[in-house]
Short mmCIF file of C-alpha atoms in Angstrom, two decimals:
data_model
loop_
_atom_site.label_atom_id
_atom_site.label_comp_id
_atom_site.label_asym_id
_atom_site.label_seq_id
_atom_site.Cartn_x
_atom_site.Cartn_y
_atom_site.Cartn_z
CA MET C 601 5.87 26.04 48.04
CA THR C 602 7.41 22.96 46.50
CA GLN C 603 8.38 21.85 43.05
CA THR C 604 8.19 18.55 41.22
CA VAL C 605 11.13 16.20 41.12
CA GLN C 606 13.24 16.70 38.00
CA ALA C 607 14.94 13.30 37.85
CA ASN C 608 13.33 10.00 36.97
CA PRO C 609 12.75 8.21 40.31
CA LYS C 610 12.92 4.76 38.73
CA ALA C 611 16.29 5.61 37.24
CA LEU C 612 17.46 6.63 40.72
CA ILE C 613 16.29 3.28 42.07
CA GLU C 614 18.33 1.46 39.45
CA SER C 615 21.34 3.63 40.27
CA VAL C 616 21.11 2.64 43.93
CA VAL C 617 20.35 -1.03 43.27
CA LYS C 618 23.26 -1.67 40.92
CA GLY C 619 25.69 -0.85 43.75
CA LEU C 620 24.33 -3.66 45.94
CA PRO C 621 25.41 -7.32 45.94
CA ALA C 622 23.75 -9.30 43.15
CA HIS C 623 21.72 -11.46 45.56
CA SER C 624 20.16 -8.36 47.13
CA GLN C 625 19.33 -6.34 44.02
CA ASP C 626 15.89 -7.80 43.26
CA ASP C 627 14.67 -7.45 46.85
CA ALA C 628 15.90 -3.85 47.06
CA ARG C 629 14.39 -3.00 43.68
CA ASN C 630 10.98 -4.46 44.64
CA LEU C 631 10.99 -2.66 48.02
CA LEU C 632 11.96 0.75 46.62
CA THR C 633 9.53 0.43 43.69
CA THR C 634 6.67 -0.38 46.09
CA VAL C 635 7.53 2.63 48.25
CA LEU C 636 7.75 4.86 45.15
CA ASP C 637 4.38 3.66 43.80
CA ASN C 638 2.66 4.32 47.13
CA LEU C 639 4.21 7.77 47.53
CA THR C 640 3.18 8.65 43.98
CA ALA C 641 -0.40 7.53 44.65
CA LEU C 642 -0.55 9.72 47.77
CA SER C 643 1.01 12.82 46.16
CA PRO C 644 -1.22 15.60 44.75
CA GLY C 645 -1.84 14.82 41.10
CA GLY C 646 0.68 11.99 41.30
CA ASN C 647 3.53 14.54 41.44
CA LEU C 648 6.36 13.71 43.81
CA LEU C 649 7.62 16.75 45.69
CA GLN C 650 10.97 18.01 46.88
CA PRO C 651 12.00 21.00 49.02
CA GLY C 652 13.03 24.20 47.37
CA GLY C 653 9.88 25.76 46.00
CA ILE C 654 9.07 26.96 42.53
CA LYS C 655 11.95 28.79 40.91
CA SER C 656 11.59 32.54 40.57
CA GLY C 657 9.66 33.63 37.49
CA SER C 658 8.36 30.14 36.74
CA SER C 659 5.04 28.34 37.14
CA ALA C 660 3.91 24.99 38.46
CA ALA C 661 4.13 22.02 36.12
CA PRO C 662 1.03 20.83 34.19
CA VAL C 663 -1.10 18.10 35.73
CA GLY C 664 -3.24 15.61 33.84
CA VAL C 665 -1.29 15.27 30.58
CA ALA C 666 -1.83 11.82 29.02
CA HIS C 667 -0.07 10.11 26.15
CA THR C 668 0.29 6.86 24.22
CA VAL C 669 3.11 5.53 22.07
CA THR C 670 2.56 3.03 19.26
CA GLY C 671 4.91 1.49 16.77
CA ALA C 672 3.99 0.80 13.16
CA ASN C 673 5.44 1.06 9.67
CA ALA C 674 9.02 1.59 10.90
CA ALA C 675 8.17 4.55 13.16
CA PHE C 676 7.25 5.37 16.75
CA ASN C 677 4.15 7.57 17.00
CA VAL C 678 3.50 9.56 20.17
CA ALA C 679 -0.03 10.92 20.74
CA ILE C 680 -0.37 13.47 23.56
CA THR C 681 -3.59 14.68 25.19
CA ASN C 682 -3.51 17.97 27.09
CA PRO C 683 -5.82 18.34 30.12
CA ALA C 684 -9.23 19.83 29.29
CA SER C 685 -8.90 22.49 31.99
CA SER C 686 -5.34 23.43 31.13
CA SER C 687 -4.02 26.98 31.33
CA PRO C 688 -4.41 29.08 28.16
CA GLN C 689 -0.62 29.22 27.93
CA PRO C 690 1.00 26.53 25.76
CA ILE C 691 2.23 23.26 27.26
CA TYR C 692 5.66 22.02 26.26
CA HIS C 693 6.22 18.29 26.01
CA GLU C 694 9.54 16.48 26.13
CA VAL C 695 9.70 12.92 24.79
CA SER C 696 12.68 10.71 25.55
CA TYR C 697 13.36 7.07 24.78
CA GLY C 698 16.00 4.44 25.30
CA PRO C 699 16.70 0.69 25.34
CA LEU C 700 16.27 0.28 29.13
CA ALA C 701 13.22 0.89 31.33
CA SER C 702 15.55 2.55 33.83
CA PHE C 703 16.66 5.14 31.25
CA THR C 704 20.23 4.88 32.51
CA GLN C 705 21.88 4.20 29.14
CA GLY C 706 21.47 5.28 25.54
CA VAL C 707 18.70 7.82 26.19
CA THR C 708 17.60 10.06 23.31
CA THR C 709 15.72 13.22 24.31
CA MET C 710 13.62 15.05 21.74
CA PRO C 711 13.50 18.88 21.79
CA PRO C 712 10.53 20.24 23.77
CA THR C 713 7.51 20.89 21.57
CA THR C 714 3.95 22.16 21.93
CA ALA C 715 2.78 19.66 19.31
CA THR C 716 0.50 16.86 20.51
CA SER C 717 1.88 14.28 18.10
CA VAL C 718 5.44 13.20 17.47
CA SER C 719 6.67 10.70 14.88
CA ILE C 720 10.13 9.14 15.14
CA PRO C 721 11.36 7.00 12.21
CA ALA C 722 13.22 3.95 13.54
CA PRO C 723 12.97 0.85 11.32
CA GLY C 724 13.13 -2.37 13.35
CA ALA C 725 13.88 -0.60 16.65
CA LYS C 726 12.47 -1.35 20.12
CA ALA C 727 12.53 1.21 22.92
CA PHE C 728 10.99 2.39 26.18
CA PHE C 729 9.37 5.84 26.10
CA ARG C 730 8.59 8.48 28.68
CA LEU C 731 7.09 11.97 28.64
CA ARG C 732 7.24 15.05 30.84
CA SER C 733 5.52 18.42 30.41
CA SER C 734 6.05 22.04 31.39
CA TYR C 735 4.49 25.46 30.94
CA ASP C 736 7.79 27.32 30.98
CA GLY C 737 10.57 24.81 30.39
CA VAL C 738 11.79 25.30 33.97
CA ASN C 739 9.46 23.23 36.15
CA TRP C 740 8.59 19.86 34.65
CA SER C 741 6.08 17.22 35.63
CA PRO C 742 7.47 13.81 36.62
CA HIS C 743 8.30 11.52 33.73
CA GLN C 744 5.43 9.27 32.66
CA LEU C 745 6.58 5.85 31.46
CA SER C 746 4.65 5.00 28.31
CA SER C 747 4.76 1.24 28.71
CA THR C 748 6.32 -1.31 31.06
CA SER C 749 7.50 -3.29 28.03
CA PRO C 750 9.53 -2.07 25.03
CA ILE C 751 7.59 -0.73 22.05
CA ALA C 752 8.50 -2.02 18.58
CA ALA C 753 8.55 0.36 15.61
CA GLY C 754 8.27 -2.52 13.14
CA LEU C 755 9.39 -2.39 9.53
CA VAL C 756 8.08 -0.40 6.57
CA SER C 757 4.89 -2.07 5.36
CA SER C 758 4.67 -2.98 1.70
CA SER C 759 1.43 -0.96 1.57
CA ALA C 760 3.49 2.19 2.27
CA ILE C 761 6.06 1.55 -0.46
CA SER C 762 5.65 3.08 -3.91
CA ASN C 763 4.02 0.80 -6.46
CA GLY C 764 7.14 0.40 -8.56
CA ALA C 765 9.28 -0.71 -5.61
CA THR C 766 7.10 -3.17 -3.68
CA PHE C 767 6.94 -6.88 -4.45
CA ASN C 768 4.14 -7.75 -2.03
CA GLN C 769 1.34 -6.85 -4.41
CA THR C 770 -0.88 -8.70 -6.81
CA ASN C 771 -4.17 -8.31 -8.63
CA TYR C 772 -7.06 -10.43 -9.77
CA ALA C 773 -7.49 -8.81 -13.17
CA VAL C 774 -8.22 -10.69 -16.38
CA VAL C 775 -6.43 -9.11 -19.35
CA ASN C 776 -7.50 -10.25 -22.84
CA ALA C 777 -6.68 -9.21 -26.39
CA ARG C 778 -9.15 -9.56 -29.26
CA ALA C 779 -9.60 -8.39 -32.81
CA ALA C 780 -11.36 -5.04 -33.25
CA GLY C 781 -11.90 -4.08 -36.89
CA SER C 782 -8.57 -3.65 -38.63
CA GLY C 783 -6.69 -3.63 -35.31
CA SER C 784 -6.99 -5.13 -31.85
CA SER C 785 -8.22 -4.14 -28.40
CA ILE C 786 -7.31 -5.04 -24.84
CA SER C 787 -9.92 -5.54 -22.14
CA VAL C 788 -9.21 -5.40 -18.41
CA SER C 789 -11.85 -6.80 -16.07
CA GLY C 790 -12.47 -8.84 -12.96
CA THR C 791 -12.90 -12.59 -12.69
CA GLY C 792 -16.66 -12.08 -12.87
CA GLY C 793 -16.45 -11.40 -16.60
CA PRO C 794 -16.28 -8.37 -18.90
CA PHE C 795 -17.16 -4.98 -17.40
CA THR C 796 -16.70 -6.21 -13.81
CA PRO C 797 -14.14 -4.54 -11.50
CA TYR C 798 -11.17 -6.42 -10.12
CA THR C 799 -9.36 -6.44 -6.76
CA ALA C 800 -5.80 -5.16 -6.36
CA VAL C 801 -3.89 -6.21 -3.22
CA LYS C 802 -0.85 -4.40 -1.86
CA GLY C 803 0.42 -5.65 1.47
CA PRO C 804 -2.65 -5.88 3.75
CA VAL C 805 -4.62 -3.31 1.73
CA GLN C 806 -7.24 -4.33 -0.84
CA GLN C 807 -8.72 -1.90 -3.34
CA THR C 808 -11.16 -2.17 -6.24
CA ARG C 809 -10.08 -1.20 -9.75
CA PRO C 810 -12.48 -0.52 -12.67
CA SER C 811 -12.78 -2.49 -15.91
CA ALA C 812 -11.74 -0.92 -19.21
CA THR C 813 -11.32 -1.54 -22.93
CA ILE C 814 -8.34 -0.09 -24.82
CA VAL C 815 -8.78 0.06 -28.61
CA GLY C 816 -6.75 0.93 -31.72
CA LEU C 817 -3.74 -1.29 -31.01
CA ALA C 818 -1.29 -2.67 -33.55
CA GLU C 819 -1.19 -6.44 -33.90
CA SER C 820 1.72 -8.79 -33.16
CA THR C 821 2.92 -6.80 -30.13
CA ASP C 822 3.42 -7.48 -26.43
CA GLN C 823 1.80 -4.99 -24.08
CA PHE C 824 2.23 -4.50 -20.33
CA VAL C 825 -0.72 -2.90 -18.57
CA GLY C 826 -0.40 -0.49 -15.64
CA TRP C 827 -2.88 1.56 -13.59
CA ASP C 828 -1.93 5.17 -12.76
CA GLY C 829 -4.78 5.86 -10.35
CA ASN C 830 -7.08 7.29 -12.99
CA GLN C 831 -6.72 5.16 -16.11
CA PHE C 832 -4.84 2.22 -17.59
CA GLN C 833 -1.56 2.75 -19.39
CA LEU C 834 0.12 0.45 -21.92
CA ARG C 835 3.87 0.00 -22.05
CA SER C 836 5.98 -2.13 -24.37
CA THR C 837 8.33 -3.39 -21.63
CA LEU C 838 7.99 -4.48 -18.01
CA ALA C 839 10.58 -1.92 -16.90
CA ALA C 840 8.44 0.86 -18.34
CA THR C 841 5.52 -0.39 -16.22
CA LEU C 842 7.40 -0.05 -12.93
CA PRO C 843 7.78 3.68 -12.25
CA ASP C 844 6.37 4.67 -8.87
CA ASN C 845 3.19 6.16 -10.32
CA LEU C 846 2.09 2.92 -12.04
CA GLU C 847 0.58 -0.18 -10.48
CA PRO C 848 1.40 -3.31 -12.55
CA VAL C 849 -1.72 -5.13 -13.81
CA GLY C 850 -0.63 -7.75 -16.33
CA LYS C 851 0.90 -8.62 -19.68
CA VAL C 852 -0.92 -9.61 -22.86
CA THR C 853 0.25 -10.68 -26.30
CA ILE C 854 -1.77 -9.34 -29.23
CA GLY C 855 -2.04 -11.91 -32.02
CA SER C 856 -1.14 -11.43 -35.66
CA GLY C 857 -3.56 -10.74 -38.48
CA GLN C 858 -3.06 -14.22 -39.93
CA THR C 859 -5.48 -17.10 -39.58
CA GLY C 860 -5.00 -18.65 -36.15
CA GLY C 861 -3.19 -15.55 -35.01
CA GLY C 862 -5.83 -13.69 -33.08
CA THR C 863 -8.34 -12.25 -35.58
CA SER C 864 -12.02 -13.01 -35.70
CA VAL C 865 -11.08 -15.87 -38.04
CA GLY C 866 -8.35 -17.34 -35.89
CA GLY C 867 -9.89 -16.79 -32.47
CA ASN C 868 -8.61 -14.83 -29.49
CA GLY C 869 -4.82 -14.64 -29.45
CA GLY C 870 -4.61 -12.79 -26.17
CA ARG C 871 -2.66 -14.60 -23.46
CA LEU C 872 -2.43 -13.32 -19.88
CA THR C 873 0.94 -13.56 -18.18
CA ALA C 874 1.36 -12.45 -14.57
CA VAL C 875 3.74 -9.55 -14.06
#
């Protein structure tokens, strides 16, 4: 019996190549990589073999595990697919990553896990990834390189930041104040007119918000409007409209009860100011 190679063959190639004269390194690297690729293609299941046999009390390494690594929203996300005909016993996966494709420096190795998804927060980072799998933590499959180019985690998207902390948001709401009996009311609607919904934009995400009318308001006041996910809330200051649970909508000034100040006699005193 034989067992799979534990080390990363490409890392071994780099270890050998770096000891050669500079003018010979590329030729040696290309030759050894070609030999490695052909041997891997000819090996059962793509597993390179070495003498020694399976260690006592252990089992052969899994074959047919697949995975992908993507970077988004300041995190690396590893998705693992176990083979359909795998053994009923759990498969352990070990993810490692580093700045070099040779994995000779700065390698971080995650603890083995049976989970088929792994998320690694790393804002702005770029790294190469590889995966190996085992049934028993003793015999491991060869490392699979996730990509021949570094994967970027990116930065936190504004769409993932709480409403009160992100600047990359806006809305297309029309906020008006008008007289309503002895007091005033505020209407929130879309650009299509009263009772039409409006569009709120946060980062790349667009969502529709309903229209509404808020009644029973005192005159001669400034009001900031926020959306809490279920209904509109009024606040007297901008700061009070910026907790994480509120989405800023707009500001409106309610006119006074005097002629020309916003009543049915003086016309609409509501003025929309962008937040």
